[in-house]
PDB file of C-alpha atoms and ligand atoms in Angstrom:
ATOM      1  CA  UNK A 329     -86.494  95.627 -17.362  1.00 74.00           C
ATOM      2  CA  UNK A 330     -84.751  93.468 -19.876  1.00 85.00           C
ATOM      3  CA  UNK A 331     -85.068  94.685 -23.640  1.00 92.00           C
ATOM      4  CA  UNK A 332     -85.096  91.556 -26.048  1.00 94.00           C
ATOM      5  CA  UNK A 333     -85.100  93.479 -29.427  1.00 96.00           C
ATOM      6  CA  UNK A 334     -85.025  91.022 -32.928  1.00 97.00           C
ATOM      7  CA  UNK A 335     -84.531  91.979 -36.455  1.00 97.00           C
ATOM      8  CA  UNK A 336     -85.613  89.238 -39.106  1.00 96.00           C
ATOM      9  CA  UNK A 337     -83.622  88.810 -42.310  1.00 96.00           C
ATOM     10  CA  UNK A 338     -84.676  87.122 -45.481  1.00 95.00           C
ATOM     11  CA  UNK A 339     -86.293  87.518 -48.666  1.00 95.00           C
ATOM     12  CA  UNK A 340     -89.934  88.147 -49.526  1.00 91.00           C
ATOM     13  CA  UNK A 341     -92.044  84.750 -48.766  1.00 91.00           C
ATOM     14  CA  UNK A 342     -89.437  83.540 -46.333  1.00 94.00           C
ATOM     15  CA  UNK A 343     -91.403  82.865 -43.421  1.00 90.00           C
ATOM     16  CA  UNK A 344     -90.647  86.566 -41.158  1.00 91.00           C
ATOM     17  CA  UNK A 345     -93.812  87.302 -40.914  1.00 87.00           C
ATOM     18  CA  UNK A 346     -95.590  83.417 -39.121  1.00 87.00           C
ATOM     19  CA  UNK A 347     -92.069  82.865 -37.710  1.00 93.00           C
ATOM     20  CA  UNK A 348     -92.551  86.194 -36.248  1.00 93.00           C
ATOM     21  CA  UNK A 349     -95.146  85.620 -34.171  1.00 90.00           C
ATOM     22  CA  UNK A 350     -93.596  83.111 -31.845  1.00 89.00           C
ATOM     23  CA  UNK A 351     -91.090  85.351 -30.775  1.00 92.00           C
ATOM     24  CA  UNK A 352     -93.184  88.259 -30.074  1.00 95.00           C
ATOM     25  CA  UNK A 353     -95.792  85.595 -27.881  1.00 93.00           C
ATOM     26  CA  UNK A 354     -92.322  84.089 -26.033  1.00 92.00           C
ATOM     27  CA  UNK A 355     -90.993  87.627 -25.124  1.00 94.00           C
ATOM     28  CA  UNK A 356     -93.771  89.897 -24.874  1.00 95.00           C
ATOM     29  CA  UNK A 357     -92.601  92.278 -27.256  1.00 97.00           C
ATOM     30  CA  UNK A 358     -93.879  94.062 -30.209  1.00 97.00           C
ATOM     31  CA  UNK A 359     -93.984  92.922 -34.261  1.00 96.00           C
ATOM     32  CA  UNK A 360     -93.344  95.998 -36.425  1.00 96.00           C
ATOM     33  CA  UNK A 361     -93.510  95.017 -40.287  1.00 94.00           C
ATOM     34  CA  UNK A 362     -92.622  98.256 -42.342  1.00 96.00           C
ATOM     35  CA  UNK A 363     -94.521  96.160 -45.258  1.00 92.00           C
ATOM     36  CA  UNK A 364     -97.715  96.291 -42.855  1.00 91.00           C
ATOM     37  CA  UNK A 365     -97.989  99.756 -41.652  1.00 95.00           C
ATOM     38  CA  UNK A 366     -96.975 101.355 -45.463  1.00 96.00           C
ATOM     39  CA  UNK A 367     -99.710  99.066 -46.651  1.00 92.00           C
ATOM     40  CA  UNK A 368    -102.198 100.115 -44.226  1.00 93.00           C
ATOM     41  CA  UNK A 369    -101.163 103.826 -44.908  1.00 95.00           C
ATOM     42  CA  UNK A 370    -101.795 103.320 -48.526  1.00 94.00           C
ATOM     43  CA  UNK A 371    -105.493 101.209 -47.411  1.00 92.00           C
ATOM     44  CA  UNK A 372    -106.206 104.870 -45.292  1.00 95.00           C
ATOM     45  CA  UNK A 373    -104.949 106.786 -48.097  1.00 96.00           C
ATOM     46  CA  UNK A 374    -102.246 108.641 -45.967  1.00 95.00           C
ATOM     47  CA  UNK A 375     -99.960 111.377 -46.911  1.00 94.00           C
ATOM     48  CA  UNK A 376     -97.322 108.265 -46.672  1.00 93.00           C
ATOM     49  CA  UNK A 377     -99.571 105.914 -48.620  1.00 95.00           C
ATOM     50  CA  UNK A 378     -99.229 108.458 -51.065  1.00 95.00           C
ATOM     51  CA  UNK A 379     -96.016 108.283 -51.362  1.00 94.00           C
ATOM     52  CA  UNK A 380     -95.364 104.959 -50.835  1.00 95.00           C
ATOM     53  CA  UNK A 381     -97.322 103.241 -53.216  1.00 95.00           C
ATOM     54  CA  UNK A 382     -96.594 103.732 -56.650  1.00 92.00           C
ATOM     55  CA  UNK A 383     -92.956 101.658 -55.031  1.00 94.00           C
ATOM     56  CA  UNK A 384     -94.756  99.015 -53.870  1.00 92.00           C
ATOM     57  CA  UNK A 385     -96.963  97.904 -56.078  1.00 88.00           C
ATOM     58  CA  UNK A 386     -93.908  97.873 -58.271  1.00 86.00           C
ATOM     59  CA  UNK A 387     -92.409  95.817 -55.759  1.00 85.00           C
ATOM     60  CA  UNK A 388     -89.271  98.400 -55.373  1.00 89.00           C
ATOM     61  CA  UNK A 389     -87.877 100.083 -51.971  1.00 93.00           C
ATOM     62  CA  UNK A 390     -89.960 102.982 -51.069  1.00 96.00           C
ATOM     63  CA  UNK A 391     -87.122 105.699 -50.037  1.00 97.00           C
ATOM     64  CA  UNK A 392     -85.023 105.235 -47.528  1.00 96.00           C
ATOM     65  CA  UNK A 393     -86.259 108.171 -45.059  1.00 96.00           C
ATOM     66  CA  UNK A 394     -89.421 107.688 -45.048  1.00 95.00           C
ATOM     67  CA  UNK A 395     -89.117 104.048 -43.667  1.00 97.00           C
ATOM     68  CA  UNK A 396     -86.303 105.245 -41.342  1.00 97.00           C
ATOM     69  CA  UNK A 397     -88.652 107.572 -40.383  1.00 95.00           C
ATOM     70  CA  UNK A 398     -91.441 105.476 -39.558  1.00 95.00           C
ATOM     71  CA  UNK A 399     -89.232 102.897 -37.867  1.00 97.00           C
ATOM     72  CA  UNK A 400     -88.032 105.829 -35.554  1.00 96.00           C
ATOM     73  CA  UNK A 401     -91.572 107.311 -34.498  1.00 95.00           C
ATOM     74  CA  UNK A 402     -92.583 103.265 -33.627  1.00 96.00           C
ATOM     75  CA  UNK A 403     -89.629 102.290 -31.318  1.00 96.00           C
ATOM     76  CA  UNK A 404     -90.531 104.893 -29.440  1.00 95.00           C
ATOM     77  CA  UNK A 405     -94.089 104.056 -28.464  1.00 96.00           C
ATOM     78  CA  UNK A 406     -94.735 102.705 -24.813  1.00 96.00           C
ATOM     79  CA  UNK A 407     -95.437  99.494 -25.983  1.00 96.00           C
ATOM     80  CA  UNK A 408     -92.054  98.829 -27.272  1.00 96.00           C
ATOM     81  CA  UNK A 409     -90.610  99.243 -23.623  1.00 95.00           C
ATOM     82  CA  UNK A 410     -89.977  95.477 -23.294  1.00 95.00           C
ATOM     83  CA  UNK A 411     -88.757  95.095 -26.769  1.00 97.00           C
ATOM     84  CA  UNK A 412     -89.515  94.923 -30.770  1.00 98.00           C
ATOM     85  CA  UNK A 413     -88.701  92.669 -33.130  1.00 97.00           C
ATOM     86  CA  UNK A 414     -88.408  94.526 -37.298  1.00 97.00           C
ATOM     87  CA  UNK A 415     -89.867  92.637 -40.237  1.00 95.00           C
ATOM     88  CA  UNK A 416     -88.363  93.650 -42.995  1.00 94.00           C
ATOM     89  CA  UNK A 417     -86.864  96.309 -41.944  1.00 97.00           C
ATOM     90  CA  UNK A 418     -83.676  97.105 -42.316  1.00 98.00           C
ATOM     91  CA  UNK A 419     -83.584  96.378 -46.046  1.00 96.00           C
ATOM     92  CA  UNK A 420     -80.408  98.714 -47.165  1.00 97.00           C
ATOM     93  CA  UNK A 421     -77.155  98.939 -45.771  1.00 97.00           C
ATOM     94  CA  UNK A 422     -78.286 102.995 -44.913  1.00 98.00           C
ATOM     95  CA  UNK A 423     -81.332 101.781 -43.103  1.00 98.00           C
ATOM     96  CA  UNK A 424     -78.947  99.276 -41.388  1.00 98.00           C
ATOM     97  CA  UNK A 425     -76.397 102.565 -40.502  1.00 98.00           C
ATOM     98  CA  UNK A 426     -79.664 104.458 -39.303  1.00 98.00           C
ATOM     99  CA  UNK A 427     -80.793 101.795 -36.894  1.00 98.00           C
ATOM    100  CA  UNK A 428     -77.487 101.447 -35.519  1.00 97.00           C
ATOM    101  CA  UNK A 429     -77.599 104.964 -34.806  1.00 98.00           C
ATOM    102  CA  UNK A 430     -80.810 104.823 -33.099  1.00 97.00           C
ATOM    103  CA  UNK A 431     -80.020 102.032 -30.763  1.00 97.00           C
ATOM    104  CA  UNK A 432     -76.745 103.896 -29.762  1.00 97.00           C
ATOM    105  CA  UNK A 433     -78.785 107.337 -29.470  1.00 97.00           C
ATOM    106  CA  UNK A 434     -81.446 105.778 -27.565  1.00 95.00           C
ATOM    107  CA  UNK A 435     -80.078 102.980 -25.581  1.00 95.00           C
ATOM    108  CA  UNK A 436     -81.532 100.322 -26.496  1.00 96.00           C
ATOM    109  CA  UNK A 437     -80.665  96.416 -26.251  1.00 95.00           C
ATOM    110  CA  UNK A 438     -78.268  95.249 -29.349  1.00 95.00           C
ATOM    111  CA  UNK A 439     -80.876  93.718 -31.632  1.00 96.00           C
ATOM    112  CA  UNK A 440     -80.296  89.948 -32.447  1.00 95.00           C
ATOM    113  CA  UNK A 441     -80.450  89.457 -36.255  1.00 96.00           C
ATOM    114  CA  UNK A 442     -81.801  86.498 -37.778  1.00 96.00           C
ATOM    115  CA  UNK A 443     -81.428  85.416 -41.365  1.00 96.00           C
ATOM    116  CA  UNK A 444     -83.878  83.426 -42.725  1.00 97.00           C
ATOM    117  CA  UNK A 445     -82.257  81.630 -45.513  1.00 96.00           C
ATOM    118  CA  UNK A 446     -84.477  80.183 -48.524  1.00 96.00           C
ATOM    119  CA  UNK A 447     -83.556  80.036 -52.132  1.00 95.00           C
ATOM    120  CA  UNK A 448     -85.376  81.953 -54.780  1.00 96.00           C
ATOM    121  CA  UNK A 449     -87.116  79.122 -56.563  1.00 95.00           C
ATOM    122  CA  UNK A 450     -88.810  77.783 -53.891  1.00 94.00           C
ATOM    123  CA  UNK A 451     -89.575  82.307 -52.626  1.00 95.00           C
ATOM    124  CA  UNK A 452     -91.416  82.394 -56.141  1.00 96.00           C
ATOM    125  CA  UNK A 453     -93.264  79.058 -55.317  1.00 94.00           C
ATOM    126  CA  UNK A 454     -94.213  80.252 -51.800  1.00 93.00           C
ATOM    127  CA  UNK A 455     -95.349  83.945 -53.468  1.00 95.00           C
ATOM    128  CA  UNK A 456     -96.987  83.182 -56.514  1.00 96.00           C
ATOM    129  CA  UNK A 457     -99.538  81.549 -54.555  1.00 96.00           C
ATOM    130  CA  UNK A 458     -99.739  83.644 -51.677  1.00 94.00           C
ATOM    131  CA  UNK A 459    -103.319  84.817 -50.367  1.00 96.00           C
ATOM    132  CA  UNK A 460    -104.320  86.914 -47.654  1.00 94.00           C
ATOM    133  CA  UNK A 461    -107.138  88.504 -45.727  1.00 95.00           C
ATOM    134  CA  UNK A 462    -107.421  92.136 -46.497  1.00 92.00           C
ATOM    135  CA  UNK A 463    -109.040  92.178 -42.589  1.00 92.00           C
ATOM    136  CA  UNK A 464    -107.237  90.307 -40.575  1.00 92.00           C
ATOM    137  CA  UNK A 465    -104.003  89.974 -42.375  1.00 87.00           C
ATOM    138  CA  UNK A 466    -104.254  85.959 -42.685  1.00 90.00           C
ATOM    139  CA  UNK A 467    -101.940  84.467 -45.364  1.00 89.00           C
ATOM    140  CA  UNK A 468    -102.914  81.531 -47.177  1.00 93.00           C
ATOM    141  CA  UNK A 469    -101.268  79.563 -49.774  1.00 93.00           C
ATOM    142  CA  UNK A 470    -103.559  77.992 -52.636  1.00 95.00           C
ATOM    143  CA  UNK A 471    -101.908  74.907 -53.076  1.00 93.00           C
ATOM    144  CA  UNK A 472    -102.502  74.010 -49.472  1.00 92.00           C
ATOM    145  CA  UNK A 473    -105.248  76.404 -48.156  1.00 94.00           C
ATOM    146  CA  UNK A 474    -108.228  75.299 -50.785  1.00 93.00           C
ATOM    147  CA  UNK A 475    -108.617  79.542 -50.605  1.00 96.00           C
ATOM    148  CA  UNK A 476    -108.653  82.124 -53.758  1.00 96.00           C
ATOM    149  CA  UNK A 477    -109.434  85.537 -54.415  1.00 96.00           C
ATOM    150  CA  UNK A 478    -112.937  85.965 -54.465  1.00 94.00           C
ATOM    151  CA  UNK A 479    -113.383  83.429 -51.760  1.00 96.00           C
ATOM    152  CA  UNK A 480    -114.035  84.837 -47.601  1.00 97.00           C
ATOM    153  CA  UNK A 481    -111.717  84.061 -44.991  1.00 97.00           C
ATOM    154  CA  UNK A 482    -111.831  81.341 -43.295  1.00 97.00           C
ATOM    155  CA  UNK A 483    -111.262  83.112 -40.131  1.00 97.00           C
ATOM    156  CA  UNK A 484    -112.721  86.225 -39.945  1.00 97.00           C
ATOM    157  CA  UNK A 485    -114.872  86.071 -43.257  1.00 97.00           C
ATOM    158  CA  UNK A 486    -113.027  89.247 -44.939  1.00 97.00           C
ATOM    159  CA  UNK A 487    -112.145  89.420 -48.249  1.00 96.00           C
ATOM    160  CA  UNK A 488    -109.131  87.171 -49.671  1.00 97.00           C
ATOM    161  CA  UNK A 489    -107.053  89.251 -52.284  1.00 96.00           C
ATOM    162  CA  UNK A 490    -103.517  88.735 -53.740  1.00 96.00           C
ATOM    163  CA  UNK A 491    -100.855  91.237 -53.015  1.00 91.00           C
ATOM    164  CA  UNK A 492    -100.461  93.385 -56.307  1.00 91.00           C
ATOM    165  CA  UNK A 493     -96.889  92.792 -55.222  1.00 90.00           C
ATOM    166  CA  UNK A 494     -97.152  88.643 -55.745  1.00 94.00           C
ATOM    167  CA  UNK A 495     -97.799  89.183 -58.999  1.00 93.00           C
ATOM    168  CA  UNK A 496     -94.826  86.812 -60.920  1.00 92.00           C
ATOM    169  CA  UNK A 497     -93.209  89.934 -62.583  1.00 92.00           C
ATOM    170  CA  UNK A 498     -93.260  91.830 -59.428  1.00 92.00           C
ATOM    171  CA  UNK A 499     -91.865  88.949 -57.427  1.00 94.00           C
ATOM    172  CA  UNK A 500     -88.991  88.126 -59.598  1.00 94.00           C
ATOM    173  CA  UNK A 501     -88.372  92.253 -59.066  1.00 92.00           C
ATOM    174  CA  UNK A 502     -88.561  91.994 -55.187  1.00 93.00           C
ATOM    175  CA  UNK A 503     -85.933  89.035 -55.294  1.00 95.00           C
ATOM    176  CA  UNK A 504     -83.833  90.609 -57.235  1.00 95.00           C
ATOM    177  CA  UNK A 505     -83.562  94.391 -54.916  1.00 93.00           C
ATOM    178  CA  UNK A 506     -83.276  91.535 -52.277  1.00 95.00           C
ATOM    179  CA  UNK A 507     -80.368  90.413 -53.580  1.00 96.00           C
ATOM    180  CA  UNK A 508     -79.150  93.775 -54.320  1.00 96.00           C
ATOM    181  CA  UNK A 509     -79.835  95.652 -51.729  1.00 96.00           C
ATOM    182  CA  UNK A 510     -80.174  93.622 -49.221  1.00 96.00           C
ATOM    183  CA  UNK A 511     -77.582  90.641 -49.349  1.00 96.00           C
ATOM    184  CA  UNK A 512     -74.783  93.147 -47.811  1.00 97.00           C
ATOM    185  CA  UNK A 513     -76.612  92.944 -44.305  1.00 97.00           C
ATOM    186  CA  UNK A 514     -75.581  89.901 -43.491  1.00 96.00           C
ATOM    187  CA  UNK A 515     -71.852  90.371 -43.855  1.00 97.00           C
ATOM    188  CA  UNK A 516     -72.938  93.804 -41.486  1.00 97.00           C
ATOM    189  CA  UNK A 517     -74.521  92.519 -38.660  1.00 96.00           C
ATOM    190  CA  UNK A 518     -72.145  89.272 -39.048  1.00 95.00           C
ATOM    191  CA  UNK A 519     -69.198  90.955 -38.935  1.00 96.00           C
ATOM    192  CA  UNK A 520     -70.572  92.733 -35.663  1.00 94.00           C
ATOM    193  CA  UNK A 521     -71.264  89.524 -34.027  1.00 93.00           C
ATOM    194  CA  UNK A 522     -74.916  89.966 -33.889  1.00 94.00           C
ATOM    195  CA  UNK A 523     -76.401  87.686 -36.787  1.00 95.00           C
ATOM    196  CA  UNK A 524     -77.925  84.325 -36.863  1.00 95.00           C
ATOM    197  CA  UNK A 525     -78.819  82.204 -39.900  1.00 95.00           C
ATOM    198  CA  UNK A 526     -81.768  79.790 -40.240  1.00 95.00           C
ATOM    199  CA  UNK A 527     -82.123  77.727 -43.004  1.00 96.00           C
ATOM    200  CA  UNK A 528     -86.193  78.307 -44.046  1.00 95.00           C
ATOM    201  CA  UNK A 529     -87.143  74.720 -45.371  1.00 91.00           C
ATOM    202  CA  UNK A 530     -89.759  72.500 -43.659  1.00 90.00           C
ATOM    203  CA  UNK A 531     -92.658  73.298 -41.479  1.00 90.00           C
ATOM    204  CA  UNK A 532     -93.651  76.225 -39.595  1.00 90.00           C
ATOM    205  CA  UNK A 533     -92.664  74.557 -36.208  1.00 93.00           C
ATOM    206  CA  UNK A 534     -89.152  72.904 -37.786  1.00 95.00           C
ATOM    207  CA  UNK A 535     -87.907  76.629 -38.633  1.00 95.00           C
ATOM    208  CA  UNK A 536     -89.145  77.717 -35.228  1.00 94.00           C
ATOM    209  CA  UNK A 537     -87.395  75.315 -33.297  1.00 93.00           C
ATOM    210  CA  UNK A 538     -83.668  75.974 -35.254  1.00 93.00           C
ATOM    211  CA  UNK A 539     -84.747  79.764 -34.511  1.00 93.00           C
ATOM    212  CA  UNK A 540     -85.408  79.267 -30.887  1.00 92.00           C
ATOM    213  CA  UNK A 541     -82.229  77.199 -30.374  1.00 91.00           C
ATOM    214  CA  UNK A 542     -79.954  79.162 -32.649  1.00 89.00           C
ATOM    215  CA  UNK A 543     -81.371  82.694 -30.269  1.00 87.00           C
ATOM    216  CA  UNK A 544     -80.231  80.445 -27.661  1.00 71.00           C
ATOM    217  CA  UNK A 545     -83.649  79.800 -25.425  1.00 49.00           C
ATOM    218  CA  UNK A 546     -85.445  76.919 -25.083  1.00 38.00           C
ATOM    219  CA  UNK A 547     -89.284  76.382 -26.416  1.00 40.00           C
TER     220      UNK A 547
HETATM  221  P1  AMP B 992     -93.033  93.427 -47.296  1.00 63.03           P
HETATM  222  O1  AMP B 992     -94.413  93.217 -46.788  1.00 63.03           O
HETATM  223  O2  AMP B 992     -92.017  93.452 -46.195  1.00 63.03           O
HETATM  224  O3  AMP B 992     -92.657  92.484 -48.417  1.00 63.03           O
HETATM  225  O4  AMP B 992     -93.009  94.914 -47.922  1.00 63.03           O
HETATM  226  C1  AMP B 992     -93.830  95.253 -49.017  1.00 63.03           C
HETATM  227  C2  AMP B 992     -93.279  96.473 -49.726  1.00 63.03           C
HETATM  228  O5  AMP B 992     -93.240  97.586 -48.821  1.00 63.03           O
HETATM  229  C3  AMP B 992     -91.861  96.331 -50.238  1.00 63.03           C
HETATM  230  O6  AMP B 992     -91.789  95.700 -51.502  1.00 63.03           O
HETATM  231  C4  AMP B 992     -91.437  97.796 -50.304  1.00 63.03           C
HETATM  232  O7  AMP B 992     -92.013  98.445 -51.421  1.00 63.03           O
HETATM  233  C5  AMP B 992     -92.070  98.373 -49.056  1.00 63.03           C
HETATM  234  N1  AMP B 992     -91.185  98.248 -47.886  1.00 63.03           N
HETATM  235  C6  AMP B 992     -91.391  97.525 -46.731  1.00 63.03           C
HETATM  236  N2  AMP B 992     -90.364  97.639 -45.886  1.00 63.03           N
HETATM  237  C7  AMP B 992     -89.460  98.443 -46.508  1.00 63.03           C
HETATM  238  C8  AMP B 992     -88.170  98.938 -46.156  1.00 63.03           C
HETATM  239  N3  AMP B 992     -87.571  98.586 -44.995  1.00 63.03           N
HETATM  240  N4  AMP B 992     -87.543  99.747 -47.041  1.00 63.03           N
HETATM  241  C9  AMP B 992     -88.109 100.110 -48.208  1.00 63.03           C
HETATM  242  N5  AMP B 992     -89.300  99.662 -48.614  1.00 63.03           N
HETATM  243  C10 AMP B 992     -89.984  98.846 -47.781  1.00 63.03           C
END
């Protein structure tokens, strides 16, 4: 069986997580956000919640192994036989080294890396107003979405809350680790022939269709 595996690059608020989702429903594979499972292990109030949260609600890197770690255990679940794409994840040049390792050690396909590019005005536009469904994960922007906190979501009826993390301060934080931290992937995986960039302006489907042609597979 062919492995399609996908890593999405980009800062907070550029689009990984929606833009996601039609490449997971085109290849069949599975969607692993670090950001989602440490903020569900906070929600359950794991021994990694624990941990992790006092980072991210101050919008820094939780530690390096224990996101390596978590990665690791989830590639290796049945359900990743066909292939994963990783949302935010790898966000440091050692995460990027581990990962590397892993797809050597276990012999898997040569992830395809693309870069969602989007400058850091319009990221604290996009995050500032960000809403989502504590239940169902929904994200919603206020300016176009007519939904606040306090309101019920429109599609499943939970409760809409803000990401402590969206909070201005800890946005303008987030952007700048990005830049930090982050910014030396793309020299990485370019320099070992594996990355694609995608400029993030327009709508949903516009950013979809320059992904899907720059992966090289038709719609
Ligand atoms: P995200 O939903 O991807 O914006 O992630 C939310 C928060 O989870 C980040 O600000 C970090 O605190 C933490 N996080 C998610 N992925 C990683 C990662 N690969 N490395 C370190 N921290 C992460």
């Amino acid at each position: 069986m062919t492995q399609h595996n996908f890593i999405l690059l980009g800062p907070p608020g550029a689009g990984k997580g929606t833009q996601a989702e039609a490449l997971v429903e085109k290849f069949g594979i599975v969607h692993i956000s670090t950001g989602d499972m440490l903020r569900e292990a906070v929600a359950k109030g794991t021994e990694l919640g624990r941990q992790a949260q006092q980072y991210m609600d101050a919008g820094k890197l939780v530690p390096d192994d224990l996101v390596i770690g978590i990665v690791r255990e989830r590639v290796q679940e049945p359900d990743c036989k066909r292939g994963f794409l990783l949302d935010g994840f790898p966000r440091t040049l050692k995460q990027a080294e581990a990962l590397s390792a892993l797809v050597e050690e276990l012999h898997l396909a040569k992830p395809c890396v693309i870069n969602i590019i989007v400058d850091d005005e319009e990221i604290m536009r996009r995050l500032s107003g960000r809403r989502m469904c504590r239940q169902c994960n929904a994200i919603f922007h206020v300016a176009s979405d007519n939904v606040d906190v306090g309101d019920k979501c429109p599609i499943c009826g939970g409760e809409i809350y803000q990401r402590p993390d969206d909070r201005k301060e800890a946005i303008a934080e987030r952007l700048r680790v990005y830049h930090e931290q982050t910014d030396p992937l793309i020299p990485y995986y370019a320099d070992r022939g594996q990355l694609v960039s995608v400029p993030g302006e327009g709508s949903i489907s516009e950013v979809r269709q320059r992904m899907l042609q720059g992966i090289k597979c038709s719609d």
